[in-house]
GROMACS .gro file of C-alpha atoms in nm:
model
  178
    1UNK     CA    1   0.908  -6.834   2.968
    2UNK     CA    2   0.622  -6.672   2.837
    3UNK     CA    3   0.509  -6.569   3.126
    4UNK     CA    4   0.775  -6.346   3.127
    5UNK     CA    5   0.735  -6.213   2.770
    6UNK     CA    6   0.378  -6.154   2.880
    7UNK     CA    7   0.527  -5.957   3.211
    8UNK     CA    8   0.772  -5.783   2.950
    9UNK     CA    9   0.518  -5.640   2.721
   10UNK     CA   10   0.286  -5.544   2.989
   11UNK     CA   11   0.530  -5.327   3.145
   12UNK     CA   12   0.623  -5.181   2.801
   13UNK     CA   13   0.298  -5.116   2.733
   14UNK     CA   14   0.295  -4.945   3.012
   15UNK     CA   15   0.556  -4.697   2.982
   16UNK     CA   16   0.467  -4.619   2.637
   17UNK     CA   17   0.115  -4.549   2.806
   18UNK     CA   18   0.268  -4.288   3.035
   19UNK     CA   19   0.501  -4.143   2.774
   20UNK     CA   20   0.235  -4.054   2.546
   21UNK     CA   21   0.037  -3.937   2.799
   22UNK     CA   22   0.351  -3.680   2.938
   23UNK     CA   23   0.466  -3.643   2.594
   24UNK     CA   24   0.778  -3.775   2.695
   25UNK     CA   25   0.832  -4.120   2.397
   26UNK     CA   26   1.174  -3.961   2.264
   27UNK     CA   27   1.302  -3.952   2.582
   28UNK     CA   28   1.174  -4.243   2.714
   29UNK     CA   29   1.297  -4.427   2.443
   30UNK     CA   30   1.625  -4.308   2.503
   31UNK     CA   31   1.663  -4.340   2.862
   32UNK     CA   32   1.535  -4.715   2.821
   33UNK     CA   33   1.881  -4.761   2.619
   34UNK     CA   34   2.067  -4.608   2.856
   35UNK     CA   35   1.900  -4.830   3.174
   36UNK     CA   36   1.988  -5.155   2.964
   37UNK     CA   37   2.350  -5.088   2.880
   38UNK     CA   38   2.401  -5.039   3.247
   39UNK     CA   39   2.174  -5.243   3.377
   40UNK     CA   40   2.072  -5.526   3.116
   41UNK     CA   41   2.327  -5.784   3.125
   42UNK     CA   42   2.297  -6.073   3.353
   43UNK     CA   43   2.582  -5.979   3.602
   44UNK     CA   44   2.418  -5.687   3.691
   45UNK     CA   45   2.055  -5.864   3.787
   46UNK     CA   46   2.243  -6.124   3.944
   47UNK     CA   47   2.387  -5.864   4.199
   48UNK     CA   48   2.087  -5.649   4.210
   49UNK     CA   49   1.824  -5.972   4.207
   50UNK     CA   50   2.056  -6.150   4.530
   51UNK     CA   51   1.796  -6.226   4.807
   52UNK     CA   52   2.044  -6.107   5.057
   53UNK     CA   53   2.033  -5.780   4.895
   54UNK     CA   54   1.804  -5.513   5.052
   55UNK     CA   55   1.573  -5.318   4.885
   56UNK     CA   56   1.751  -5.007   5.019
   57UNK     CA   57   2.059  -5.112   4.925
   58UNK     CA   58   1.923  -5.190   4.571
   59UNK     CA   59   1.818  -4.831   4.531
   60UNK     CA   60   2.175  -4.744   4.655
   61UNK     CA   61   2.382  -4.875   4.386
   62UNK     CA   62   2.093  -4.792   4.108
   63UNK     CA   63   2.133  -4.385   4.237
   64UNK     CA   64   2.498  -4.416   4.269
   65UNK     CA   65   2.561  -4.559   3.932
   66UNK     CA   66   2.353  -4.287   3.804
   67UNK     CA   67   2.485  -4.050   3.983
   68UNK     CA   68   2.687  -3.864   3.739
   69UNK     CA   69   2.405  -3.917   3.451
   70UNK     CA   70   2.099  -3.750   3.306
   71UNK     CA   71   1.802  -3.979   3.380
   72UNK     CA   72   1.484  -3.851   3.495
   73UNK     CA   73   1.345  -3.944   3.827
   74UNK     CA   74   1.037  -4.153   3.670
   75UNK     CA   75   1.289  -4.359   3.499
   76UNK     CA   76   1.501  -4.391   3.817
   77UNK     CA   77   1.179  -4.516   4.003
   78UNK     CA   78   1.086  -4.775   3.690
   79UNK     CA   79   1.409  -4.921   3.729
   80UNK     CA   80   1.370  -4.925   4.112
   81UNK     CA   81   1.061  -5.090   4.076
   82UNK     CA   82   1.176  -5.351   3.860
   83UNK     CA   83   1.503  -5.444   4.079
   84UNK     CA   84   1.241  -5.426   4.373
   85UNK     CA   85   0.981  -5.686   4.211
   86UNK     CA   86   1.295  -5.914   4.073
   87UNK     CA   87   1.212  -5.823   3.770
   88UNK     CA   88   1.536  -5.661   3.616
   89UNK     CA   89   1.587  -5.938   3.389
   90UNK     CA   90   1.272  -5.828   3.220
   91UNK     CA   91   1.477  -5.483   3.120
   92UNK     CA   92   1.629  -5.620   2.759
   93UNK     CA   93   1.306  -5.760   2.633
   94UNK     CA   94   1.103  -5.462   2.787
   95UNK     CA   95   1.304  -5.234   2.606
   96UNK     CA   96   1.244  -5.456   2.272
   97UNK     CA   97   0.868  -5.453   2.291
   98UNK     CA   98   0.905  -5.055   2.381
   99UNK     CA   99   1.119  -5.038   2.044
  100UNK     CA  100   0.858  -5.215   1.845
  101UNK     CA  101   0.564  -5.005   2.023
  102UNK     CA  102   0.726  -4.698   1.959
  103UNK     CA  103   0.777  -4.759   1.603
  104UNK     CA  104   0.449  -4.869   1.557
  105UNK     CA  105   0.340  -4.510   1.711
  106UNK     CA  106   0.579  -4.291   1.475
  107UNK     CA  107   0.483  -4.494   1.221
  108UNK     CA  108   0.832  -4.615   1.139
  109UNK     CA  109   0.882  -4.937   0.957
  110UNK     CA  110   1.213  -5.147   1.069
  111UNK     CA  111   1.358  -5.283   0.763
  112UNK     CA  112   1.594  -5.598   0.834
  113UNK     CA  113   1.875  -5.645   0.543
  114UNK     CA  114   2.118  -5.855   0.509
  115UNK     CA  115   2.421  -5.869   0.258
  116UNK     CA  116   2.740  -6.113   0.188
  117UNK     CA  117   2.957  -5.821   0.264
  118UNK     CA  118   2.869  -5.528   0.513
  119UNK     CA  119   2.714  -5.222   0.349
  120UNK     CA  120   2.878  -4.900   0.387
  121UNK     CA  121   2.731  -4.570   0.467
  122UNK     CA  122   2.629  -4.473   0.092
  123UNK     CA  123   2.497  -4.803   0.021
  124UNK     CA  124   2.330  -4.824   0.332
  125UNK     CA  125   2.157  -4.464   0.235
  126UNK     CA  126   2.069  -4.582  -0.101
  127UNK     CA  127   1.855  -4.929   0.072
  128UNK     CA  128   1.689  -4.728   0.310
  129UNK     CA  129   1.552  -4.455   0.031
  130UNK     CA  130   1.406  -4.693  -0.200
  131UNK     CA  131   1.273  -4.911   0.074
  132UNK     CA  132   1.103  -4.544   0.174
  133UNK     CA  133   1.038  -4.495  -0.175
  134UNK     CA  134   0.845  -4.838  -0.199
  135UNK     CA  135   0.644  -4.812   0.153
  136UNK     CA  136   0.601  -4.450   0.170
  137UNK     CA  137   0.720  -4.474   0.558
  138UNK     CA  138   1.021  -4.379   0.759
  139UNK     CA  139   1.273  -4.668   0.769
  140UNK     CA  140   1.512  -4.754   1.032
  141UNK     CA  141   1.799  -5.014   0.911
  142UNK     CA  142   1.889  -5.316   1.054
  143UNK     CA  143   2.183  -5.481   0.887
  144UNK     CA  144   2.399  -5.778   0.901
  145UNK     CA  145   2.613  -6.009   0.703
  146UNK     CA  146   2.607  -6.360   0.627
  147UNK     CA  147   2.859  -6.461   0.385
  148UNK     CA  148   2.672  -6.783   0.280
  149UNK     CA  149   2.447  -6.582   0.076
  150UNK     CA  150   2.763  -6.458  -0.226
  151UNK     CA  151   2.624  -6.159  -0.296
  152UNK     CA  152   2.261  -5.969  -0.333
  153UNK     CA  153   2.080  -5.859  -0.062
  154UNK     CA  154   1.757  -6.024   0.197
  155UNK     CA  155   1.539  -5.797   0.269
  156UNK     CA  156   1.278  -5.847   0.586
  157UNK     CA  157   0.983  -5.562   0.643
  158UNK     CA  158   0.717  -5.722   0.874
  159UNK     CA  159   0.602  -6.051   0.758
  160UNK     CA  160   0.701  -5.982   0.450
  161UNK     CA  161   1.037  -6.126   0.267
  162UNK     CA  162   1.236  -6.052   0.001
  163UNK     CA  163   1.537  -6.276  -0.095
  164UNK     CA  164   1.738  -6.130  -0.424
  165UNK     CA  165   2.015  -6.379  -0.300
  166UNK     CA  166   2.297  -6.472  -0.535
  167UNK     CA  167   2.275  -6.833  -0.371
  168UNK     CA  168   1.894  -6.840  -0.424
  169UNK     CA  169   1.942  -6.743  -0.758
  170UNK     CA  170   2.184  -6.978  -0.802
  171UNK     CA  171   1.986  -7.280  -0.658
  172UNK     CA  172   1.667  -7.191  -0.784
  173UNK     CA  173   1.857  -7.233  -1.171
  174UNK     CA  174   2.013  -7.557  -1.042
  175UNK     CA  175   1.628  -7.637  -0.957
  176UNK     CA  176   1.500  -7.549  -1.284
  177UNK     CA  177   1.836  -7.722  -1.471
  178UNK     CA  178   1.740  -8.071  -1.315
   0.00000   0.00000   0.00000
């Protein structure tokens, strides 16, 4: 397998490469989305990745399922090529690494939290300013819940972790009560 996340980032790299170059990373970065909701889950590279399936009737279905959306042709072609080369299921972790890379390039720091209960829109507003506060960077939010934790809040920038747990609290004062 990583061969393949080798493959993926390569071809990331890639189209960040040409985006920058065409001044095109917004929309790339959309589009990408859009080509792996539609074309990113295994039953869709099953049918498209079936040796029995031509390459022109490959190009067929991608056009006609697109026919009725707004993706540019060099995105058409990138997913062409990747059906063509059996590499569609490359597209989910592609898009990843593009994420990361085009973060990285607009300087935007992904901030992973995650609470006992899910935040709501105010509190979610109120995490992302101070962590902008702290770093001095635009933050994008990435929540989830985990019960196990009671209450407080994990906090994952990078390498770098905070946990402000109630259940570490809570067993680090066990540890110090022993």
């Amino acid at each position: 397998m990583p061969e393949h996340g080798a493959a993926a980032r390569r071809y990331a790299q890639a189209v960040l490469d040409m985006a920058k170059k065409a001044g095109t990373l917004d929309q790339w970065k959309t589009e990408l989305d859009m080509l792996n909701e539609m074309f990113g889950n295994e039953q869709t590279v099953s049918a498209l990745e079936d040796p029995k399936l031509t390459h022109a009737s490959e190009a067929k279905i991608i056009d006609s399922v697109f026919a009725a959306e707004k993706v540019s042709p060099v995105a058409m072609n990138f997913l062409r090529l990747l059906a063509e080369r059996r590499r569609l299921s490359l597209l989910p972790r592609i898009v990843e690494v593009f994420q990361e890379l085009y973060h990285k390039e607009k300087g935007i720091l992904v901030a992973y939290v995650t609470t006992a209960i899910p935040l709501d829109e105010a509190h979610k507003k109120r995490v992302t300013d101070q962590i902008t506060r702290t770093t001095g960077k635009t933050v994008v939010l990435q929540t989830r819940t985990d019960p196990s934790i009671l209450g407080g809040i994990i906090t994952q920038i990078g390498d770098e972790l905070v946990d402000a747990s109630v259940a570490t609290r809570l067993s680090e004062l066990a540890e110090k009560l022993t």
